[in-house]
mmCIF file of C-alpha atoms and ligand atoms in Angstrom:
data_model
loop_
_atom_site.group_PDB
_atom_site.id
_atom_site.type_symbol
_atom_site.label_atom_id
_atom_site.label_comp_id
_atom_site.label_asym_id
_atom_site.label_seq_id
_atom_site.Cartn_x
_atom_site.Cartn_y
_atom_site.Cartn_z
ATOM 1 C CA MET A 1 3.309 11.286 -22.943
ATOM 2 C CA ASN A 2 5.127 8.265 -24.289
ATOM 3 C CA THR A 3 5.819 5.935 -21.123
ATOM 4 C CA GLU A 4 9.014 3.749 -21.463
ATOM 5 C CA ILE A 5 8.679 0.294 -19.990
ATOM 6 C CA PHE A 6 11.671 -1.559 -18.783
ATOM 7 C CA ASN A 7 12.070 -5.127 -17.856
ATOM 8 C CA VAL A 8 14.051 -5.244 -14.642
ATOM 9 C CA LYS A 9 13.468 -8.858 -13.725
ATOM 10 C CA ASN A 10 17.243 -9.655 -14.031
ATOM 11 C CA PRO A 11 19.520 -7.667 -11.852
ATOM 12 C CA GLY A 12 23.117 -7.991 -13.081
ATOM 13 C CA THR A 13 22.169 -8.031 -16.742
ATOM 14 C CA GLU A 14 23.263 -5.223 -19.019
ATOM 15 C CA GLY A 15 19.567 -4.345 -19.981
ATOM 16 C CA TYR A 16 18.859 -4.109 -16.144
ATOM 17 C CA SER A 17 21.765 -1.602 -15.678
ATOM 18 C CA ARG A 18 20.664 0.391 -18.526
ATOM 19 C CA ALA A 19 17.179 0.529 -17.384
ATOM 20 C CA ILE A 20 18.306 1.744 -13.901
ATOM 21 C CA SER A 21 20.489 4.382 -15.351
ATOM 22 C CA ARG A 22 17.624 5.685 -17.520
ATOM 23 C CA GLY A 23 15.095 5.669 -14.791
ATOM 24 C CA ALA A 24 17.528 7.582 -12.615
ATOM 25 C CA GLU A 25 18.179 10.172 -15.422
ATOM 26 C CA LEU A 26 14.333 10.691 -15.596
ATOM 27 C CA LEU A 27 14.167 11.151 -11.904
ATOM 28 C CA ARG A 28 16.781 13.825 -11.815
ATOM 29 C CA ALA A 29 15.099 15.534 -14.770
ATOM 30 C CA GLY A 30 11.956 16.005 -12.551
ATOM 31 C CA GLU A 31 9.973 13.129 -14.418
ATOM 32 C CA LEU A 32 7.899 10.203 -12.787
ATOM 33 C CA VAL A 33 9.261 6.669 -12.734
ATOM 34 C CA ALA A 34 7.154 3.843 -11.330
ATOM 35 C CA PHE A 35 9.179 1.015 -9.751
ATOM 36 C CA PRO A 36 8.670 -2.094 -7.593
ATOM 37 C CA THR A 37 9.223 -2.254 -3.960
ATOM 38 C CA GLU A 38 8.916 -5.458 -1.595
ATOM 39 C CA THR A 39 5.343 -4.152 -0.864
ATOM 40 C CA VAL A 40 3.666 -2.625 -3.817
ATOM 41 C CA TYR A 41 4.667 -0.549 -6.679
ATOM 42 C CA GLY A 42 5.651 3.035 -6.038
ATOM 43 C CA LEU A 43 5.185 6.193 -8.215
ATOM 44 C CA GLY A 44 8.485 7.984 -7.676
ATOM 45 C CA GLY A 45 9.644 11.571 -8.182
ATOM 46 C CA ASN A 46 12.506 13.593 -6.994
ATOM 47 C CA GLY A 47 11.644 14.097 -3.339
ATOM 48 C CA LEU A 48 13.555 17.446 -2.957
ATOM 49 C CA ASP A 49 11.845 18.980 -5.938
ATOM 50 C CA GLY A 50 8.331 20.498 -5.150
ATOM 51 C CA ALA A 51 7.376 20.483 -8.979
ATOM 52 C CA ALA A 52 8.040 16.913 -9.421
ATOM 53 C CA CYS A 53 6.095 16.042 -6.277
ATOM 54 C CA ARG A 54 3.177 18.095 -7.631
ATOM 55 C CA LYS A 55 3.352 15.915 -10.832
ATOM 56 C CA ILE A 56 2.907 12.947 -8.704
ATOM 57 C CA TYR A 57 -0.464 14.189 -7.327
ATOM 58 C CA GLU A 58 -1.530 15.138 -10.815
ATOM 59 C CA ALA A 59 -0.788 11.768 -12.395
ATOM 60 C CA LYS A 60 -2.722 9.836 -9.564
ATOM 61 C CA GLY A 61 -5.500 12.266 -9.273
ATOM 62 C CA ARG A 62 -4.576 12.621 -5.507
ATOM 63 C CA PRO A 63 -5.620 15.234 -3.030
ATOM 64 C CA SER A 64 -2.475 17.640 -2.488
ATOM 65 C CA ASP A 65 -2.871 17.508 1.284
ATOM 66 C CA ASN A 66 -2.205 13.735 1.526
ATOM 67 C CA PRO A 67 1.587 13.500 2.262
ATOM 68 C CA LEU A 68 4.036 11.242 0.625
ATOM 69 C CA ILE A 69 6.600 8.846 1.787
ATOM 70 C CA LEU A 70 10.181 9.622 1.018
ATOM 71 C CA HIS A 71 12.121 6.623 -0.088
ATOM 72 C CA VAL A 72 15.836 6.149 0.704
ATOM 73 C CA ALA A 73 18.593 3.508 0.093
ATOM 74 C CA ASP A 74 20.543 3.931 3.105
ATOM 75 C CA PHE A 75 20.960 5.637 6.572
ATOM 76 C CA GLU A 76 23.115 8.274 5.278
ATOM 77 C CA GLY A 77 20.229 9.308 3.055
ATOM 78 C CA LEU A 78 17.564 8.917 5.685
ATOM 79 C CA LYS A 79 19.505 11.178 8.086
ATOM 80 C CA LYS A 80 19.568 14.145 5.521
ATOM 81 C CA ILE A 81 15.607 14.222 5.297
ATOM 82 C CA VAL A 82 14.886 14.208 9.075
ATOM 83 C CA SER A 83 15.822 16.810 11.769
ATOM 84 C CA ARG A 84 16.030 14.315 14.632
ATOM 85 C CA VAL A 85 16.097 10.507 15.100
ATOM 86 C CA THR A 86 14.236 9.526 18.134
ATOM 87 C CA GLU A 87 15.293 6.619 20.447
ATOM 88 C CA THR A 88 12.222 4.441 19.342
ATOM 89 C CA ALA A 89 13.181 5.214 15.521
ATOM 90 C CA GLU A 90 16.702 4.049 16.299
ATOM 91 C CA LYS A 91 15.299 0.707 17.577
ATOM 92 C CA ILE A 92 13.046 0.343 14.607
ATOM 93 C CA PHE A 93 16.018 1.001 12.375
ATOM 94 C CA ALA A 94 18.004 -1.596 13.796
ATOM 95 C CA ALA A 95 15.133 -4.229 13.680
ATOM 96 C CA PHE A 96 13.463 -3.734 10.751
ATOM 97 C CA MET A 97 15.184 -1.481 8.093
ATOM 98 C CA PRO A 98 15.516 -1.822 5.251
ATOM 99 C CA GLY A 99 12.125 -3.516 5.096
ATOM 100 C CA PRO A 100 8.495 -2.978 4.695
ATOM 101 C CA ILE A 101 7.939 -0.208 7.415
ATOM 102 C CA THR A 102 7.666 3.520 7.180
ATOM 103 C CA VAL A 103 8.638 5.868 10.062
ATOM 104 C CA ILE A 104 7.157 9.284 10.869
ATOM 105 C CA LEU A 105 9.953 11.637 12.128
ATOM 106 C CA PRO A 106 10.603 15.452 12.340
ATOM 107 C CA ARG A 107 11.307 16.714 8.922
ATOM 108 C CA SER A 108 14.373 18.527 7.954
ATOM 109 C CA ALA A 109 14.450 21.907 6.162
ATOM 110 C CA CYS A 110 15.209 20.326 2.667
ATOM 111 C CA VAL A 111 12.039 18.527 2.570
ATOM 112 C CA PRO A 112 9.597 20.425 0.315
ATOM 113 C CA ASP A 113 6.060 21.261 1.687
ATOM 114 C CA ALA A 114 4.684 19.435 -1.489
ATOM 115 C CA VAL A 115 6.029 16.151 0.239
ATOM 116 C CA THR A 116 4.640 16.541 3.663
ATOM 117 C CA GLY A 117 1.413 18.536 2.823
ATOM 118 C CA GLY A 118 2.768 21.322 5.234
ATOM 119 C CA LEU A 119 3.210 19.097 8.335
ATOM 120 C CA ASP A 120 6.367 19.315 10.306
ATOM 121 C CA THR A 121 6.878 15.645 10.041
ATOM 122 C CA VAL A 122 8.018 13.344 7.103
ATOM 123 C CA ALA A 123 7.277 9.680 6.348
ATOM 124 C CA VAL A 124 10.573 7.849 5.407
ATOM 125 C CA ARG A 125 11.004 4.098 4.154
ATOM 126 C CA MET A 126 13.936 2.230 3.019
ATOM 127 C CA PRO A 127 12.882 -0.468 0.843
ATOM 128 C CA ASP A 128 14.453 -3.838 0.737
ATOM 129 C CA GLN A 129 13.830 -4.615 -2.915
ATOM 130 C CA PRO A 130 17.085 -4.503 -5.406
ATOM 131 C CA VAL A 131 15.178 -2.410 -8.159
ATOM 132 C CA ALA A 132 14.126 0.140 -5.828
ATOM 133 C CA ARG A 133 17.542 0.398 -3.812
ATOM 134 C CA ASP A 134 19.419 0.538 -7.125
ATOM 135 C CA LEU A 135 17.210 3.171 -8.489
ATOM 136 C CA ILE A 136 17.319 5.385 -5.543
ATOM 137 C CA LEU A 137 21.183 5.039 -5.243
ATOM 138 C CA ALA A 138 21.701 5.764 -9.069
ATOM 139 C CA ALA A 139 19.424 8.799 -8.815
ATOM 140 C CA GLY A 140 21.187 10.045 -5.842
ATOM 141 C CA LEU A 141 17.980 11.605 -4.428
ATOM 142 C CA PRO A 142 15.323 10.697 -1.711
ATOM 143 C CA VAL A 143 12.400 9.359 -3.949
ATOM 144 C CA ALA A 144 8.963 10.500 -3.017
ATOM 145 C CA ALA A 145 6.582 7.731 -4.012
ATOM 146 C CA PRO A 146 2.978 6.802 -3.183
ATOM 147 C CA SER A 147 1.462 3.618 -4.569
ATOM 148 C CA ALA A 148 1.608 3.674 -8.333
ATOM 149 C CA ASN A 149 -2.356 3.661 -8.839
ATOM 150 C CA ILE A 150 -4.880 5.984 -9.852
ATOM 151 C CA SER A 151 -6.200 7.572 -6.500
ATOM 152 C CA GLY A 152 -9.134 5.286 -5.465
ATOM 153 C CA ARG A 153 -7.786 1.979 -7.114
ATOM 154 C CA PRO A 154 -6.185 -0.725 -5.191
ATOM 155 C CA SER A 155 -2.280 -0.457 -4.991
ATOM 156 C CA PRO A 156 -0.646 -2.261 -7.861
ATOM 157 C CA THR A 157 1.548 -5.437 -7.191
ATOM 158 C CA ASN A 158 2.912 -5.908 -10.750
ATOM 159 C CA GLY A 159 4.149 -3.907 -13.723
ATOM 160 C CA GLU A 160 1.144 -4.714 -16.068
ATOM 161 C CA THR A 161 -1.438 -3.255 -13.464
ATOM 162 C CA VAL A 162 0.636 -0.021 -13.206
ATOM 163 C CA SER A 163 0.773 0.390 -17.011
ATOM 164 C CA ARG A 164 -3.030 -0.076 -17.086
ATOM 165 C CA ASP A 165 -3.279 2.655 -14.452
ATOM 166 C CA LEU A 166 -0.649 5.041 -15.491
ATOM 167 C CA SER A 167 0.597 4.507 -19.075
ATOM 168 C CA GLY A 168 0.615 7.990 -21.037
ATOM 169 C CA ARG A 169 0.725 9.854 -17.665
ATOM 170 C CA ILE A 170 4.466 9.268 -16.292
ATOM 171 C CA GLY A 171 8.109 8.953 -17.931
ATOM 172 C CA ALA A 172 8.831 5.097 -17.353
ATOM 173 C CA ILE A 173 7.739 2.015 -15.548
ATOM 174 C CA MET A 174 10.338 -0.331 -14.275
ATOM 175 C CA ASP A 175 8.571 -3.785 -14.400
ATOM 176 C CA GLY A 176 10.180 -6.019 -11.857
ATOM 177 C CA GLY A 177 7.269 -8.519 -11.683
ATOM 178 C CA SER A 178 5.042 -9.349 -8.808
ATOM 179 C CA THR A 179 5.880 -7.690 -5.415
ATOM 180 C CA ASP A 180 6.424 -9.921 -2.349
ATOM 181 C CA TRP A 181 4.085 -8.451 0.286
ATOM 182 C CA GLY A 182 1.169 -7.245 -1.697
ATOM 183 C CA ILE A 183 0.057 -4.604 0.732
ATOM 184 C CA GLU A 184 1.696 -1.267 1.744
ATOM 185 C CA SER A 185 4.102 -0.953 4.547
ATOM 186 C CA THR A 186 3.349 -0.512 8.354
ATOM 187 C CA ILE A 187 3.482 3.266 9.192
ATOM 188 C CA VAL A 188 4.742 3.815 12.637
ATOM 189 C CA ASP A 189 4.818 7.293 14.247
ATOM 190 C CA CYS A 190 7.952 7.576 16.261
ATOM 191 C CA THR A 191 7.698 11.315 17.174
ATOM 192 C CA GLU A 192 7.078 10.734 20.857
ATOM 193 C CA ALA A 193 9.605 12.388 23.138
ATOM 194 C CA ASP A 194 12.686 10.536 23.825
ATOM 195 C CA GLY A 195 12.343 8.379 26.993
ATOM 196 C CA ALA A 196 8.641 7.725 26.269
ATOM 197 C CA ASP A 197 9.370 4.062 24.568
ATOM 198 C CA THR A 198 6.136 4.523 22.678
ATOM 199 C CA VAL A 199 5.216 4.435 19.172
ATOM 200 C CA THR A 200 1.735 4.650 17.375
ATOM 201 C CA ILE A 201 0.993 2.472 14.437
ATOM 202 C CA LEU A 202 -0.918 4.740 11.940
ATOM 203 C CA ARG A 203 -1.212 2.002 9.147
ATOM 204 C CA PRO A 204 -0.939 -1.974 9.897
ATOM 205 C CA GLY A 205 1.283 -3.825 7.466
ATOM 206 C CA ALA A 206 3.961 -6.701 7.260
ATOM 207 C CA VAL A 207 5.614 -5.584 10.474
ATOM 208 C CA THR A 208 3.002 -6.427 12.881
ATOM 209 C CA ALA A 209 2.034 -4.901 16.468
ATOM 210 C CA GLU A 210 3.472 -8.017 18.110
ATOM 211 C CA MET A 211 6.870 -7.663 16.172
ATOM 212 C CA LEU A 212 7.198 -4.125 17.247
ATOM 213 C CA GLY A 213 5.953 -4.895 20.784
ATOM 214 C CA GLU A 214 9.146 -7.109 21.060
ATOM 215 C CA ILE A 215 11.550 -4.208 20.942
ATOM 216 C CA ILE A 216 9.377 -1.068 21.968
ATOM 217 C CA GLY A 217 7.640 -0.745 25.539
ATOM 218 C CA THR A 218 4.266 0.356 24.373
ATOM 219 C CA VAL A 219 2.793 0.146 20.849
ATOM 220 C CA LYS A 220 -0.483 2.005 20.377
ATOM 221 C CA GLN A 221 -2.936 1.810 17.482
ATOM 222 C CA ALA A 222 -4.261 5.095 15.831
ATOM 223 C CA ALA A 223 -7.881 5.162 16.228
ATOM 224 C CA PRO A 224 -9.473 4.931 12.807
ATOM 225 C CA THR A 225 -11.371 7.919 11.691
ATOM 226 C CA SER A 226 -14.592 7.052 10.340
ATOM 227 C CA ALA A 227 -16.211 8.626 7.272
ATOM 228 C CA ALA A 228 -18.981 9.970 9.179
ATOM 229 C CA GLU A 229 -16.705 11.668 11.797
ATOM 230 C CA THR A 230 -14.973 13.266 8.735
ATOM 231 C CA GLU A 231 -18.079 14.333 7.181
ATOM 232 C CA SER A 232 -19.313 15.924 10.423
ATOM 233 C CA GLY A 233 -16.237 18.068 10.488
ATOM 234 C CA LEU A 234 -15.118 16.463 13.857
ATOM 235 C CA LYS A 235 -11.881 18.249 15.064
ATOM 236 C CA ARG A 236 -9.854 15.242 16.004
ATOM 237 C CA ALA A 237 -6.987 15.217 13.459
ATOM 238 C CA PRO A 238 -6.327 11.992 11.727
ATOM 239 C CA MET A 239 -2.911 10.935 12.411
ATOM 240 C CA ALA A 240 -2.005 9.684 8.832
ATOM 241 C CA PRO A 241 -3.876 12.410 6.575
ATOM 242 C CA GLY A 242 -4.407 9.505 4.132
ATOM 243 C CA MET A 243 -6.834 7.801 6.569
ATOM 244 C CA LYS A 244 -9.579 10.330 6.051
ATOM 245 C CA TYR A 245 -9.840 9.509 2.308
ATOM 246 C CA THR A 246 -12.294 7.039 0.966
ATOM 247 C CA HIS A 247 -10.026 4.258 -0.059
ATOM 248 C CA TYR A 248 -10.446 1.467 -2.718
ATOM 249 C CA ALA A 249 -14.094 0.470 -3.018
ATOM 250 C CA PRO A 250 -14.703 -2.384 -5.728
ATOM 251 C CA LYS A 251 -17.234 -1.351 -8.341
ATOM 252 C CA SER A 252 -19.684 -3.713 -6.874
ATOM 253 C CA PRO A 253 -20.207 -3.410 -3.186
ATOM 254 C CA LEU A 254 -18.183 -5.684 -1.091
ATOM 255 C CA THR A 255 -19.677 -7.509 2.137
ATOM 256 C CA LEU A 256 -17.588 -9.463 4.527
ATOM 257 C CA ALA A 257 -18.951 -12.787 5.855
ATOM 258 C CA ALA A 258 -17.778 -13.911 9.412
ATOM 259 C CA ASP A 259 -17.819 -17.740 8.249
ATOM 260 C CA LYS A 260 -18.423 -19.988 5.444
ATOM 261 C CA GLU A 261 -21.825 -20.806 6.237
ATOM 262 C CA THR A 262 -22.879 -17.120 6.524
ATOM 263 C CA LEU A 263 -21.193 -16.570 3.231
ATOM 264 C CA LEU A 264 -22.964 -19.353 1.300
ATOM 265 C CA LYS A 265 -26.395 -18.701 2.860
ATOM 266 C CA GLU A 266 -26.071 -14.909 1.704
ATOM 267 C CA TYR A 267 -24.736 -16.070 -1.567
ATOM 268 C CA GLN A 268 -27.846 -18.110 -2.074
ATOM 269 C CA ARG A 269 -30.286 -15.406 -0.921
ATOM 270 C CA ARG A 270 -28.717 -12.947 -3.267
ATOM 271 C CA ARG A 271 -28.906 -15.431 -6.219
ATOM 272 C CA SER A 272 -32.533 -16.181 -5.556
ATOM 273 C CA GLU A 273 -33.229 -12.551 -5.902
ATOM 274 C CA GLY A 274 -31.567 -12.598 -9.348
ATOM 275 C CA GLU A 275 -28.431 -10.899 -8.436
ATOM 276 C CA GLN A 276 -25.042 -11.716 -9.909
ATOM 277 C CA VAL A 277 -22.621 -12.319 -7.229
ATOM 278 C CA GLY A 278 -18.770 -12.590 -7.134
ATOM 279 C CA LEU A 279 -17.190 -14.759 -4.424
ATOM 280 C CA LEU A 280 -13.808 -14.553 -2.993
ATOM 281 C CA LEU A 281 -13.108 -17.708 -1.462
ATOM 282 C CA PHE A 282 -10.359 -19.549 0.623
ATOM 283 C CA ALA A 283 -8.642 -22.233 -1.480
ATOM 284 C CA GLU A 284 -10.057 -24.961 0.756
ATOM 285 C CA ASP A 285 -13.546 -23.900 0.090
ATOM 286 C CA TYR A 286 -13.061 -22.885 -3.661
ATOM 287 C CA PRO A 287 -13.848 -26.441 -5.152
ATOM 288 C CA ASP A 288 -17.259 -27.111 -3.417
ATOM 289 C CA CYS A 289 -18.658 -23.714 -4.103
ATOM 290 C CA GLU A 290 -20.667 -23.660 -7.369
ATOM 291 C CA ALA A 291 -20.508 -20.368 -8.483
ATOM 292 C CA GLU A 292 -20.110 -18.621 -11.801
ATOM 293 C CA TYR A 293 -17.798 -15.688 -10.746
ATOM 294 C CA LYS A 294 -15.520 -16.803 -8.159
ATOM 295 C CA CYS A 295 -11.741 -16.730 -7.241
ATOM 296 C CA SER A 296 -9.419 -18.163 -4.680
ATOM 297 C CA LEU A 297 -7.905 -15.908 -2.061
ATOM 298 C CA GLY A 298 -5.343 -18.612 -1.389
ATOM 299 C CA SER A 299 -5.125 -20.966 1.616
ATOM 300 C CA ARG A 300 -6.680 -19.699 4.951
ATOM 301 C CA ALA A 301 -3.697 -20.997 6.573
ATOM 302 C CA ASN A 302 -1.390 -18.786 4.505
ATOM 303 C CA LEU A 303 -2.012 -15.081 5.207
ATOM 304 C CA ARG A 304 1.108 -14.011 3.234
ATOM 305 C CA GLU A 305 -0.318 -15.767 0.191
ATOM 306 C CA ILE A 306 -3.864 -14.012 0.650
ATOM 307 C CA ALA A 307 -2.053 -10.538 1.241
ATOM 308 C CA ALA A 308 0.034 -10.993 -1.953
ATOM 309 C CA GLY A 309 -2.883 -11.538 -4.127
ATOM 310 C CA LEU A 310 -5.561 -9.407 -2.294
ATOM 311 C CA TYR A 311 -5.545 -6.404 -4.640
ATOM 312 C CA ASP A 312 -5.325 -8.247 -7.861
ATOM 313 C CA ARG A 313 -8.425 -10.332 -6.864
ATOM 314 C CA LEU A 314 -10.406 -7.291 -6.067
ATOM 315 C CA ARG A 315 -9.414 -5.668 -9.430
ATOM 316 C CA TYR A 316 -10.493 -9.020 -11.222
ATOM 317 C CA PHE A 317 -14.083 -8.483 -10.089
ATOM 318 C CA ASP A 318 -14.201 -4.918 -11.472
ATOM 319 C CA GLU A 319 -14.029 -6.606 -15.009
ATOM 320 C CA LEU A 320 -16.862 -8.945 -14.395
ATOM 321 C CA PRO A 321 -20.759 -8.269 -14.658
ATOM 322 C CA VAL A 322 -21.194 -8.792 -10.882
ATOM 323 C CA ASP A 323 -23.774 -6.868 -8.793
ATOM 324 C CA SER A 324 -22.170 -7.399 -5.478
ATOM 325 C CA LEU A 325 -19.236 -9.309 -3.749
ATOM 326 C CA LEU A 326 -18.859 -11.509 -0.783
ATOM 327 C CA CYS A 327 -15.507 -12.318 0.920
ATOM 328 C CA PRO A 328 -14.847 -14.197 4.019
ATOM 329 C CA ILE A 329 -12.930 -12.533 7.044
ATOM 330 C CA VAL A 330 -9.378 -13.541 8.342
ATOM 331 C CA PRO A 331 -8.531 -13.723 11.974
ATOM 332 C CA ARG A 332 -7.190 -10.188 13.222
ATOM 333 C CA GLU A 333 -3.915 -11.586 14.146
ATOM 334 C CA GLY A 334 -0.396 -11.104 12.866
ATOM 335 C CA LEU A 335 -0.498 -10.085 9.210
ATOM 336 C CA GLY A 336 -4.342 -10.810 9.340
ATOM 337 C CA VAL A 337 -4.609 -7.164 11.081
ATOM 338 C CA ALA A 338 -3.189 -5.551 7.977
ATOM 339 C CA ILE A 339 -5.397 -7.808 5.490
ATOM 340 C CA MET A 340 -8.669 -6.899 7.542
ATOM 341 C CA ASN A 341 -7.736 -3.140 7.582
ATOM 342 C CA ARG A 342 -7.740 -3.200 3.761
ATOM 343 C CA LEU A 343 -10.790 -5.375 3.560
ATOM 344 C CA GLY A 344 -12.596 -3.221 5.949
ATOM 345 C CA LYS A 345 -11.769 -0.110 3.774
ATOM 346 C CA ALA A 346 -12.821 -1.853 0.439
ATOM 347 C CA SER A 347 -16.021 -2.965 2.256
ATOM 348 C CA GLY A 348 -16.845 0.235 3.721
ATOM 349 C CA GLY A 349 -17.284 -1.664 6.981
ATOM 350 C CA ARG A 350 -20.174 -3.948 5.606
ATOM 351 C CA MET A 351 -20.025 -7.231 7.500
ATOM 352 C CA ILE A 352 -22.310 -10.049 8.222
HETATM 353 O O1 TXA B 401 4.497 0.371 1.086
HETATM 354 C C1 TXA B 401 4.318 1.492 0.993
HETATM 355 O O2 TXA B 401 4.261 2.379 1.917
HETATM 356 C C2 TXA B 401 4.007 2.105 -0.422
HETATM 357 C C3 TXA B 401 5.287 1.934 -1.309
HETATM 358 C C4 TXA B 401 5.363 2.393 -2.595
HETATM 359 O O3 TXA B 401 6.524 2.246 -0.487
HETATM 360 N N1 TXA B 401 3.577 3.492 -0.447
HETATM 361 C C5 TXA B 401 2.428 3.888 0.114
HETATM 362 O O4 TXA B 401 2.217 5.247 -0.226
HETATM 363 O O5 TXA B 401 1.749 3.260 0.412
HETATM 364 P P1 TXA B 401 0.828 5.903 -0.038
HETATM 365 O O6 TXA B 401 1.178 7.532 -0.409
HETATM 366 O O7 TXA B 401 -0.162 5.221 -0.868
HETATM 367 O O8 TXA B 401 0.528 5.923 1.305
HETATM 368 C C6 TXA B 401 1.281 6.627 2.455
HETATM 369 C C7 TXA B 401 0.528 7.073 3.744
HETATM 370 C C8 TXA B 401 -0.612 7.974 3.413
HETATM 371 O O9 TXA B 401 -1.881 7.439 4.178
HETATM 372 C C9 TXA B 401 -0.245 9.394 4.132
HETATM 373 O O10 TXA B 401 -1.210 9.971 4.567
HETATM 374 C C10 TXA B 401 0.604 8.764 5.216
HETATM 375 O O11 TXA B 401 1.319 7.665 4.469
HETATM 376 N N2 TXA B 401 1.763 9.780 5.429
HETATM 377 C C11 TXA B 401 2.551 10.286 4.693
HETATM 378 N N3 TXA B 401 3.332 11.295 5.277
HETATM 379 C C12 TXA B 401 2.920 11.293 6.743
HETATM 380 C C13 TXA B 401 3.181 12.164 7.946
HETATM 381 N N4 TXA B 401 4.291 12.998 7.911
HETATM 382 N N5 TXA B 401 2.426 11.798 8.919
HETATM 383 C C14 TXA B 401 1.562 10.904 9.020
HETATM 384 N N6 TXA B 401 1.282 10.125 7.768
HETATM 385 C C15 TXA B 401 1.838 10.567 6.772
HETATM 386 MG MG1 MG B 402 -1.868 4.361 -1.701
#
């Protein structure tokens, strides 16, 4: 399949309008279109068309019981795909939508099983990104979109990375440059009974537990389902089905280090055993670490910068001849919770 690639970095230009119209036309025809959001790139398909959604799973190589998020441009579009808006959801809409957050609500009858994996709930998100918004509005549809990567790879944060993973497999790529946040949206289960004033965070992201706590009485954190639990067939249902799948693991095993000293000591030990080691380092530590394979995560004081570049850094080492990787941890506060969640998955929980 020939993948059409459009530059949509300049809203307001004629080229931009033409690209959006073509993308919308492809979506309405049941084809797949990758597009930027403020978090990561999404791989979009017609969210009301089961066949288009099945194409998404096929293009990504994704298990079909891992449900998709439906993206809408406004509240009118949102209300068509849910059967009920709970009180907690109303509060979240008012405070954080549009923005980097996804809410789980009871689904309406028009949502195909291919989107929800047969669940009676649906994940809805209203991106705050002009290309995403314009594309959804022009298509006139809710757009089903997982991250636009081959399953098992880190989510893409720029157009070139989408192209490397998906060129030849999808209809078009809207290249809008680098995304703002660099990690996926916060997922919040808002299906508690009205009056409960409780939500559960299924996946941490840019909208933090602290931010939710300012408007909701009780903010719970979903217990992570470990790989061991999944393998032993334990009955506790994971609340975000995606949580049970092995997530991105770099080609070379990644270990997290509690501090700079631990990281450097482990680096020296591995080097003395003849290993090639890749180092991810805070910008502050980068200049005085003499290593052949190293890259900067950004300043330890700037978690937004670290989140924005994280997936690209991990992909970078996949191209290098390293046997293993070492990366420092960040404090589990604010955006650091989401960064540590992704690093935890990428490292399979290995920490020294
Ligand atoms: O930032 C994001 O959320 C990006 C952009 C493209 O919007 N999308 C994204 O989609 O990260 P994806 O498919 O990579 O992750 C969606 C997650 C999966 O873990 C899935 O299991 C969960 O959302 N999910 C979807 N529907 C659900 C539902 N009804 N109940 C619980 N979890 C659900
Ligand atoms: Mg994903």
